Amino acid sequence: MSTGSTGLPKWQLAILIGAPVALGIGYLYWRKSAEPEGEGGDKLTKKKLGEIKDKTISLDGEDRSRSQDVPAKRKALTPLEEAQKHKNEGNTHFREGKYDEAIKAYDLAIERCPTTEINDLSTFYQNRAAAYEHLQKWSAVVDDCTKALDCNPKYLKALKRRAKAYEQQKELAKSLEDTTAACILEGFQNKHTLIIADRVLKELGQQHATEAMKEKTDLKPSKFFVKNYFASFADDPIRKLVIASTEPKGFVKAKLLLDQGIYDGIVAACTEEIESSEADAEYKVEAILLRATFYLLTARYPEATVDLDSVIGMELADKKLRANALIKRASLAMQTVPNIPEECFKYFAQAEQVDPDNSDIYHHRGQVYILIERLSEAINDFEKASALCPDSGIIEIHRCYASYRQALINKDEGALMKVMRAFREAIDRFPDCVECYSLMAQVLSDQQEYHEADNFFEKATKIEPENAQILVHKALLQLQWKGDVESAVQLIEKAIAIDDKCEFAYETLGTIQVQRGKLQEAIKLFESAIQLAKTEMELVHLYSLKDAAIAQVNVTKSMGLDIRSIAEMTSMPQF
């Protein structure tokens, strides 16, 4: 669960975009303006977001005085006046909760109204849609709102009401487009509309992610990603295994390929070992574990589950092999059921019983604790891991990072100064650990110490020039520090050239292109990231980005707007 493994830690996402992106530039701007620093800001917590309910969209054309003002003499009513009279009757029925009667009155208003009076017609349709909404006749709501919008394409109430009806019908893409249009018309200033947009985006992203996971084929991660994944295990029994045999078949062949960084034939070689006779299968358990690992890395989760459970169930197998399988089973649970961390911790607890002196258990569990913001438990686990494996720079720097996060949350200046010293001591102790420089740079960037952060990214790049993620973080630094979009784009394009399977690079560049108004380019970049995503949690996030961009493209076309004018309207923030 290192920062280079599947799924970006929340703090990395925070560095990337500041908050979950709902409507790109507009939503980012709202999140920034709604969360000022210091005490007393109008900060929308998760609790407050949950308390906000959908508001009933009001009627239009209310005229309560007209029914009370009875003239002594009446002239014959014009068709429009007659239509207005029926509309007022409908409004009265509506207020009294007599929705069927209101609909009949609105029917008469629409029938009597001249077709040239499009503003009045749009009001009558919108009001009838409001009555249908109370009866939960969602198709009728959509039809009437559509007719109202045909008369008045920028009719805000009709857009919001149709968006709600589409959401009820689970036509989420259409709901998102209407909500996006409403956000644009409101200048991205209505928090209630933005919250609805965020909700629809998440639901739509979940829908797309669930469908995509069913169709996921065998992914091929980059060699750098695989190398870093294995490096995150200090006590890996497979990597430590020394094999005397030189006959290149079965597990022996798989191990040779692993040591050489050639990954394509490993699963087949492991399968050969597993399917051979008991007499010939000297490394059957090792083969099952290694095959499971590559199933996990390539998002073949059902196969990974079977193999890992097989190793876990072998009570006579070496404890290092079983503990390693349990750690990976915990990781698999976190990736496939992310909202139920107890499932993940169950496997860590079992691993702790099997091999309590295994530093990898505490290191990887500490990473999960960081993800769910249980920082005290993360620090405790990293300290255990460090005591068992004092020569690991990765473990030490992750301990420093967890301590840094806790000091920030507690607003403890003394603890913050102490942990910054610990960062520098870790770098002195582990001068060849790229993770130390990269995390230190990201922390300095968080503290707006941009020049020093840039120096640390440069040092990290010299140690691992093939590490594309460092270039992406360096690009983000350019945006935070200098607002230099062109340099940032060039760095990320260089990262993709180095590693064309770097999901982080595609996602980040796509987000930048959204903020530049280059939505079609952004959509293609998000699609590239989606192809590389390995978990449903990642897919939900990426589909939300893509769906938001598609909605903006469709809305700006239908409304005849220039997306760049929207960027100016919402005061596009710096990273």
PDB file of C-alpha atoms in Angstrom, residues 269-379:
ATOM      1  CA  ALA A 269       5.200 -20.455 -15.624  1.00  0.00           C
ATOM      2  CA  CYS A 270       3.500 -20.517 -12.213  1.00  0.00           C
ATOM      3  CA  THR A 271       0.515 -22.368 -13.689  1.00  0.00           C
ATOM      4  CA  GLU A 272       2.893 -24.947 -15.138  1.00  0.00           C
ATOM      5  CA  GLU A 273       4.316 -25.546 -11.644  1.00  0.00           C
ATOM      6  CA  ILE A 274       0.860 -25.706 -10.031  1.00  0.00           C
ATOM      7  CA  GLU A 275      -0.493 -28.210 -12.562  1.00  0.00           C
ATOM      8  CA  SER A 276       2.549 -30.499 -12.466  1.00  0.00           C
ATOM      9  CA  SER A 277       2.636 -33.697 -10.401  1.00  0.00           C
ATOM     10  CA  GLU A 278       3.262 -33.528  -6.669  1.00  0.00           C
ATOM     11  CA  ALA A 279       6.648 -35.139  -7.166  1.00  0.00           C
ATOM     12  CA  ASP A 280       7.749 -32.421  -9.592  1.00  0.00           C
ATOM     13  CA  ALA A 281       6.050 -29.449  -7.859  1.00  0.00           C
ATOM     14  CA  GLU A 282       8.740 -28.467  -5.374  1.00  0.00           C
ATOM     15  CA  TYR A 283       7.527 -24.847  -5.198  1.00  0.00           C
ATOM     16  CA  LYS A 284       3.761 -25.247  -5.557  1.00  0.00           C
ATOM     17  CA  VAL A 285       2.807 -22.910  -2.682  1.00  0.00           C
ATOM     18  CA  GLU A 286       5.273 -20.262  -3.885  1.00  0.00           C
ATOM     19  CA  ALA A 287       3.865 -20.588  -7.411  1.00  0.00           C
ATOM     20  CA  ILE A 288       0.283 -20.088  -6.213  1.00  0.00           C
ATOM     21  CA  LEU A 289       1.291 -17.001  -4.210  1.00  0.00           C
ATOM     22  CA  LEU A 290       3.277 -15.458  -7.055  1.00  0.00           C
ATOM     23  CA  ARG A 291       0.471 -16.114  -9.538  1.00  0.00           C
ATOM     24  CA  ALA A 292      -2.016 -14.575  -7.108  1.00  0.00           C
ATOM     25  CA  THR A 293       0.198 -11.489  -6.845  1.00  0.00           C
ATOM     26  CA  PHE A 294       0.167 -10.970 -10.604  1.00  0.00           C
ATOM     27  CA  TYR A 295      -3.573 -11.601 -10.760  1.00  0.00           C
ATOM     28  CA  LEU A 296      -3.893  -8.846  -8.164  1.00  0.00           C
ATOM     29  CA  LEU A 297      -1.620  -6.477 -10.105  1.00  0.00           C
ATOM     30  CA  THR A 298      -3.556  -7.024 -13.323  1.00  0.00           C
ATOM     31  CA  ALA A 299      -7.008  -6.585 -11.710  1.00  0.00           C
ATOM     32  CA  ARG A 300      -8.010 -10.225 -12.117  1.00  0.00           C
ATOM     33  CA  TYR A 301      -9.569 -10.151  -8.683  1.00  0.00           C
ATOM     34  CA  PRO A 302     -11.667 -13.360  -8.706  1.00  0.00           C
ATOM     35  CA  GLU A 303      -8.611 -15.433  -9.696  1.00  0.00           C
ATOM     36  CA  ALA A 304      -6.453 -13.589  -7.150  1.00  0.00           C
ATOM     37  CA  THR A 305      -8.999 -14.338  -4.434  1.00  0.00           C
ATOM     38  CA  VAL A 306      -9.003 -18.072  -5.179  1.00  0.00           C
ATOM     39  CA  ASP A 307      -5.204 -18.335  -5.166  1.00  0.00           C
ATOM     40  CA  LEU A 308      -4.691 -16.208  -2.056  1.00  0.00           C
ATOM     41  CA  ASP A 309      -7.358 -18.114  -0.121  1.00  0.00           C
ATOM     42  CA  SER A 310      -5.668 -21.348  -1.189  1.00  0.00           C
ATOM     43  CA  VAL A 311      -2.341 -20.283   0.329  1.00  0.00           C
ATOM     44  CA  ILE A 312      -4.017 -18.892   3.460  1.00  0.00           C
ATOM     45  CA  GLY A 313      -5.755 -22.228   4.026  1.00  0.00           C
ATOM     46  CA  MET A 314      -2.499 -24.223   3.931  1.00  0.00           C
ATOM     47  CA  GLU A 315      -1.820 -24.336   7.668  1.00  0.00           C
ATOM     48  CA  LEU A 316       1.375 -26.365   7.188  1.00  0.00           C
ATOM     49  CA  ALA A 317       2.832 -23.890   4.702  1.00  0.00           C
ATOM     50  CA  ASP A 318       5.673 -21.533   5.678  1.00  0.00           C
ATOM     51  CA  LYS A 319       4.335 -18.706   7.868  1.00  0.00           C
ATOM     52  CA  LYS A 320       6.035 -16.063   5.704  1.00  0.00           C
ATOM     53  CA  LEU A 321       4.117 -17.262   2.647  1.00  0.00           C
ATOM     54  CA  ARG A 322       0.793 -17.314   4.513  1.00  0.00           C
ATOM     55  CA  ALA A 323       1.374 -13.889   6.089  1.00  0.00           C
ATOM     56  CA  ASN A 324       2.261 -12.404   2.700  1.00  0.00           C
ATOM     57  CA  ALA A 325      -0.916 -13.906   1.223  1.00  0.00           C
ATOM     58  CA  LEU A 326      -2.984 -12.456   4.081  1.00  0.00           C
ATOM     59  CA  ILE A 327      -1.526  -8.955   3.574  1.00  0.00           C
ATOM     60  CA  LYS A 328      -2.412  -9.139  -0.110  1.00  0.00           C
ATOM     61  CA  ARG A 329      -5.849 -10.489   0.737  1.00  0.00           C
ATOM     62  CA  ALA A 330      -6.336  -7.464   2.992  1.00  0.00           C
ATOM     63  CA  SER A 331      -5.260  -5.194   0.140  1.00  0.00           C
ATOM     64  CA  LEU A 332      -7.704  -6.945  -2.178  1.00  0.00           C
ATOM     65  CA  ALA A 333     -10.533  -6.428   0.319  1.00  0.00           C
ATOM     66  CA  MET A 334      -9.718  -2.729   0.570  1.00  0.00           C
ATOM     67  CA  GLN A 335      -9.789  -2.389  -3.219  1.00  0.00           C
ATOM     68  CA  THR A 336     -13.011  -4.315  -3.805  1.00  0.00           C
ATOM     69  CA  VAL A 337     -15.017  -3.354  -0.693  1.00  0.00           C
ATOM     70  CA  PRO A 338     -13.482   0.046   0.211  1.00  0.00           C
ATOM     71  CA  ASN A 339     -16.407   1.177   2.354  1.00  0.00           C
ATOM     72  CA  ILE A 340     -16.028  -1.773   4.716  1.00  0.00           C
ATOM     73  CA  PRO A 341     -12.478  -1.507   6.133  1.00  0.00           C
ATOM     74  CA  GLU A 342     -13.288  -4.118   8.799  1.00  0.00           C
ATOM     75  CA  GLU A 343     -13.074  -6.757   6.066  1.00  0.00           C
ATOM     76  CA  CYS A 344      -9.548  -5.575   5.308  1.00  0.00           C
ATOM     77  CA  PHE A 345      -8.474  -5.447   8.967  1.00  0.00           C
ATOM     78  CA  LYS A 346      -9.745  -8.989   9.523  1.00  0.00           C
ATOM     79  CA  TYR A 347      -6.986 -10.319   7.250  1.00  0.00           C
ATOM     80  CA  PHE A 348      -4.322  -8.119   8.843  1.00  0.00           C
ATOM     81  CA  ALA A 349      -5.292  -9.458  12.274  1.00  0.00           C
ATOM     82  CA  GLN A 350      -5.010 -13.015  10.984  1.00  0.00           C
ATOM     83  CA  ALA A 351      -1.604 -12.245   9.485  1.00  0.00           C
ATOM     84  CA  GLU A 352      -0.484 -10.850  12.826  1.00  0.00           C
ATOM     85  CA  GLN A 353      -1.413 -14.153  14.476  1.00  0.00           C
ATOM     86  CA  VAL A 354       0.456 -16.170  11.844  1.00  0.00           C
ATOM     87  CA  ASP A 355       3.676 -14.104  11.807  1.00  0.00           C
ATOM     88  CA  PRO A 356       3.681 -11.361  14.478  1.00  0.00           C
ATOM     89  CA  ASP A 357       7.261 -10.269  13.712  1.00  0.00           C
ATOM     90  CA  ASN A 358       6.558  -9.501  10.053  1.00  0.00           C
ATOM     91  CA  SER A 359       7.129  -5.774   9.449  1.00  0.00           C
ATOM     92  CA  ASP A 360       5.066  -5.806   6.236  1.00  0.00           C
ATOM     93  CA  ILE A 361       1.868  -6.400   8.206  1.00  0.00           C
ATOM     94  CA  TYR A 362       2.232  -3.172  10.169  1.00  0.00           C
ATOM     95  CA  HIS A 363       3.590  -1.136   7.251  1.00  0.00           C
ATOM     96  CA  HIS A 364       0.714  -1.985   4.912  1.00  0.00           C
ATOM     97  CA  ARG A 365      -1.933  -1.723   7.613  1.00  0.00           C
ATOM     98  CA  GLY A 366      -0.517   1.681   8.521  1.00  0.00           C
ATOM     99  CA  GLN A 367      -1.096   2.783   4.934  1.00  0.00           C
ATOM    100  CA  VAL A 368      -4.752   1.762   5.200  1.00  0.00           C
ATOM    101  CA  TYR A 369      -5.089   3.681   8.458  1.00  0.00           C
ATOM    102  CA  ILE A 370      -3.758   6.805   6.691  1.00  0.00           C
ATOM    103  CA  LEU A 371      -6.322   6.367   3.920  1.00  0.00           C
ATOM    104  CA  ILE A 372      -9.192   6.275   6.404  1.00  0.00           C
ATOM    105  CA  GLU A 373      -7.581   9.020   8.545  1.00  0.00           C
ATOM    106  CA  ARG A 374      -6.997   6.957  11.674  1.00  0.00           C
ATOM    107  CA  LEU A 375      -3.617   8.546  12.164  1.00  0.00           C
ATOM    108  CA  SER A 376      -2.778   7.494  15.715  1.00  0.00           C
ATOM    109  CA  GLU A 377      -3.210   3.856  14.722  1.00  0.00           C
ATOM    110  CA  ALA A 378      -1.168   4.458  11.570  1.00  0.00           C
ATOM    111  CA  ILE A 379       1.705   5.929  13.589  1.00  0.00           C
TER     112      ILE A 379
END
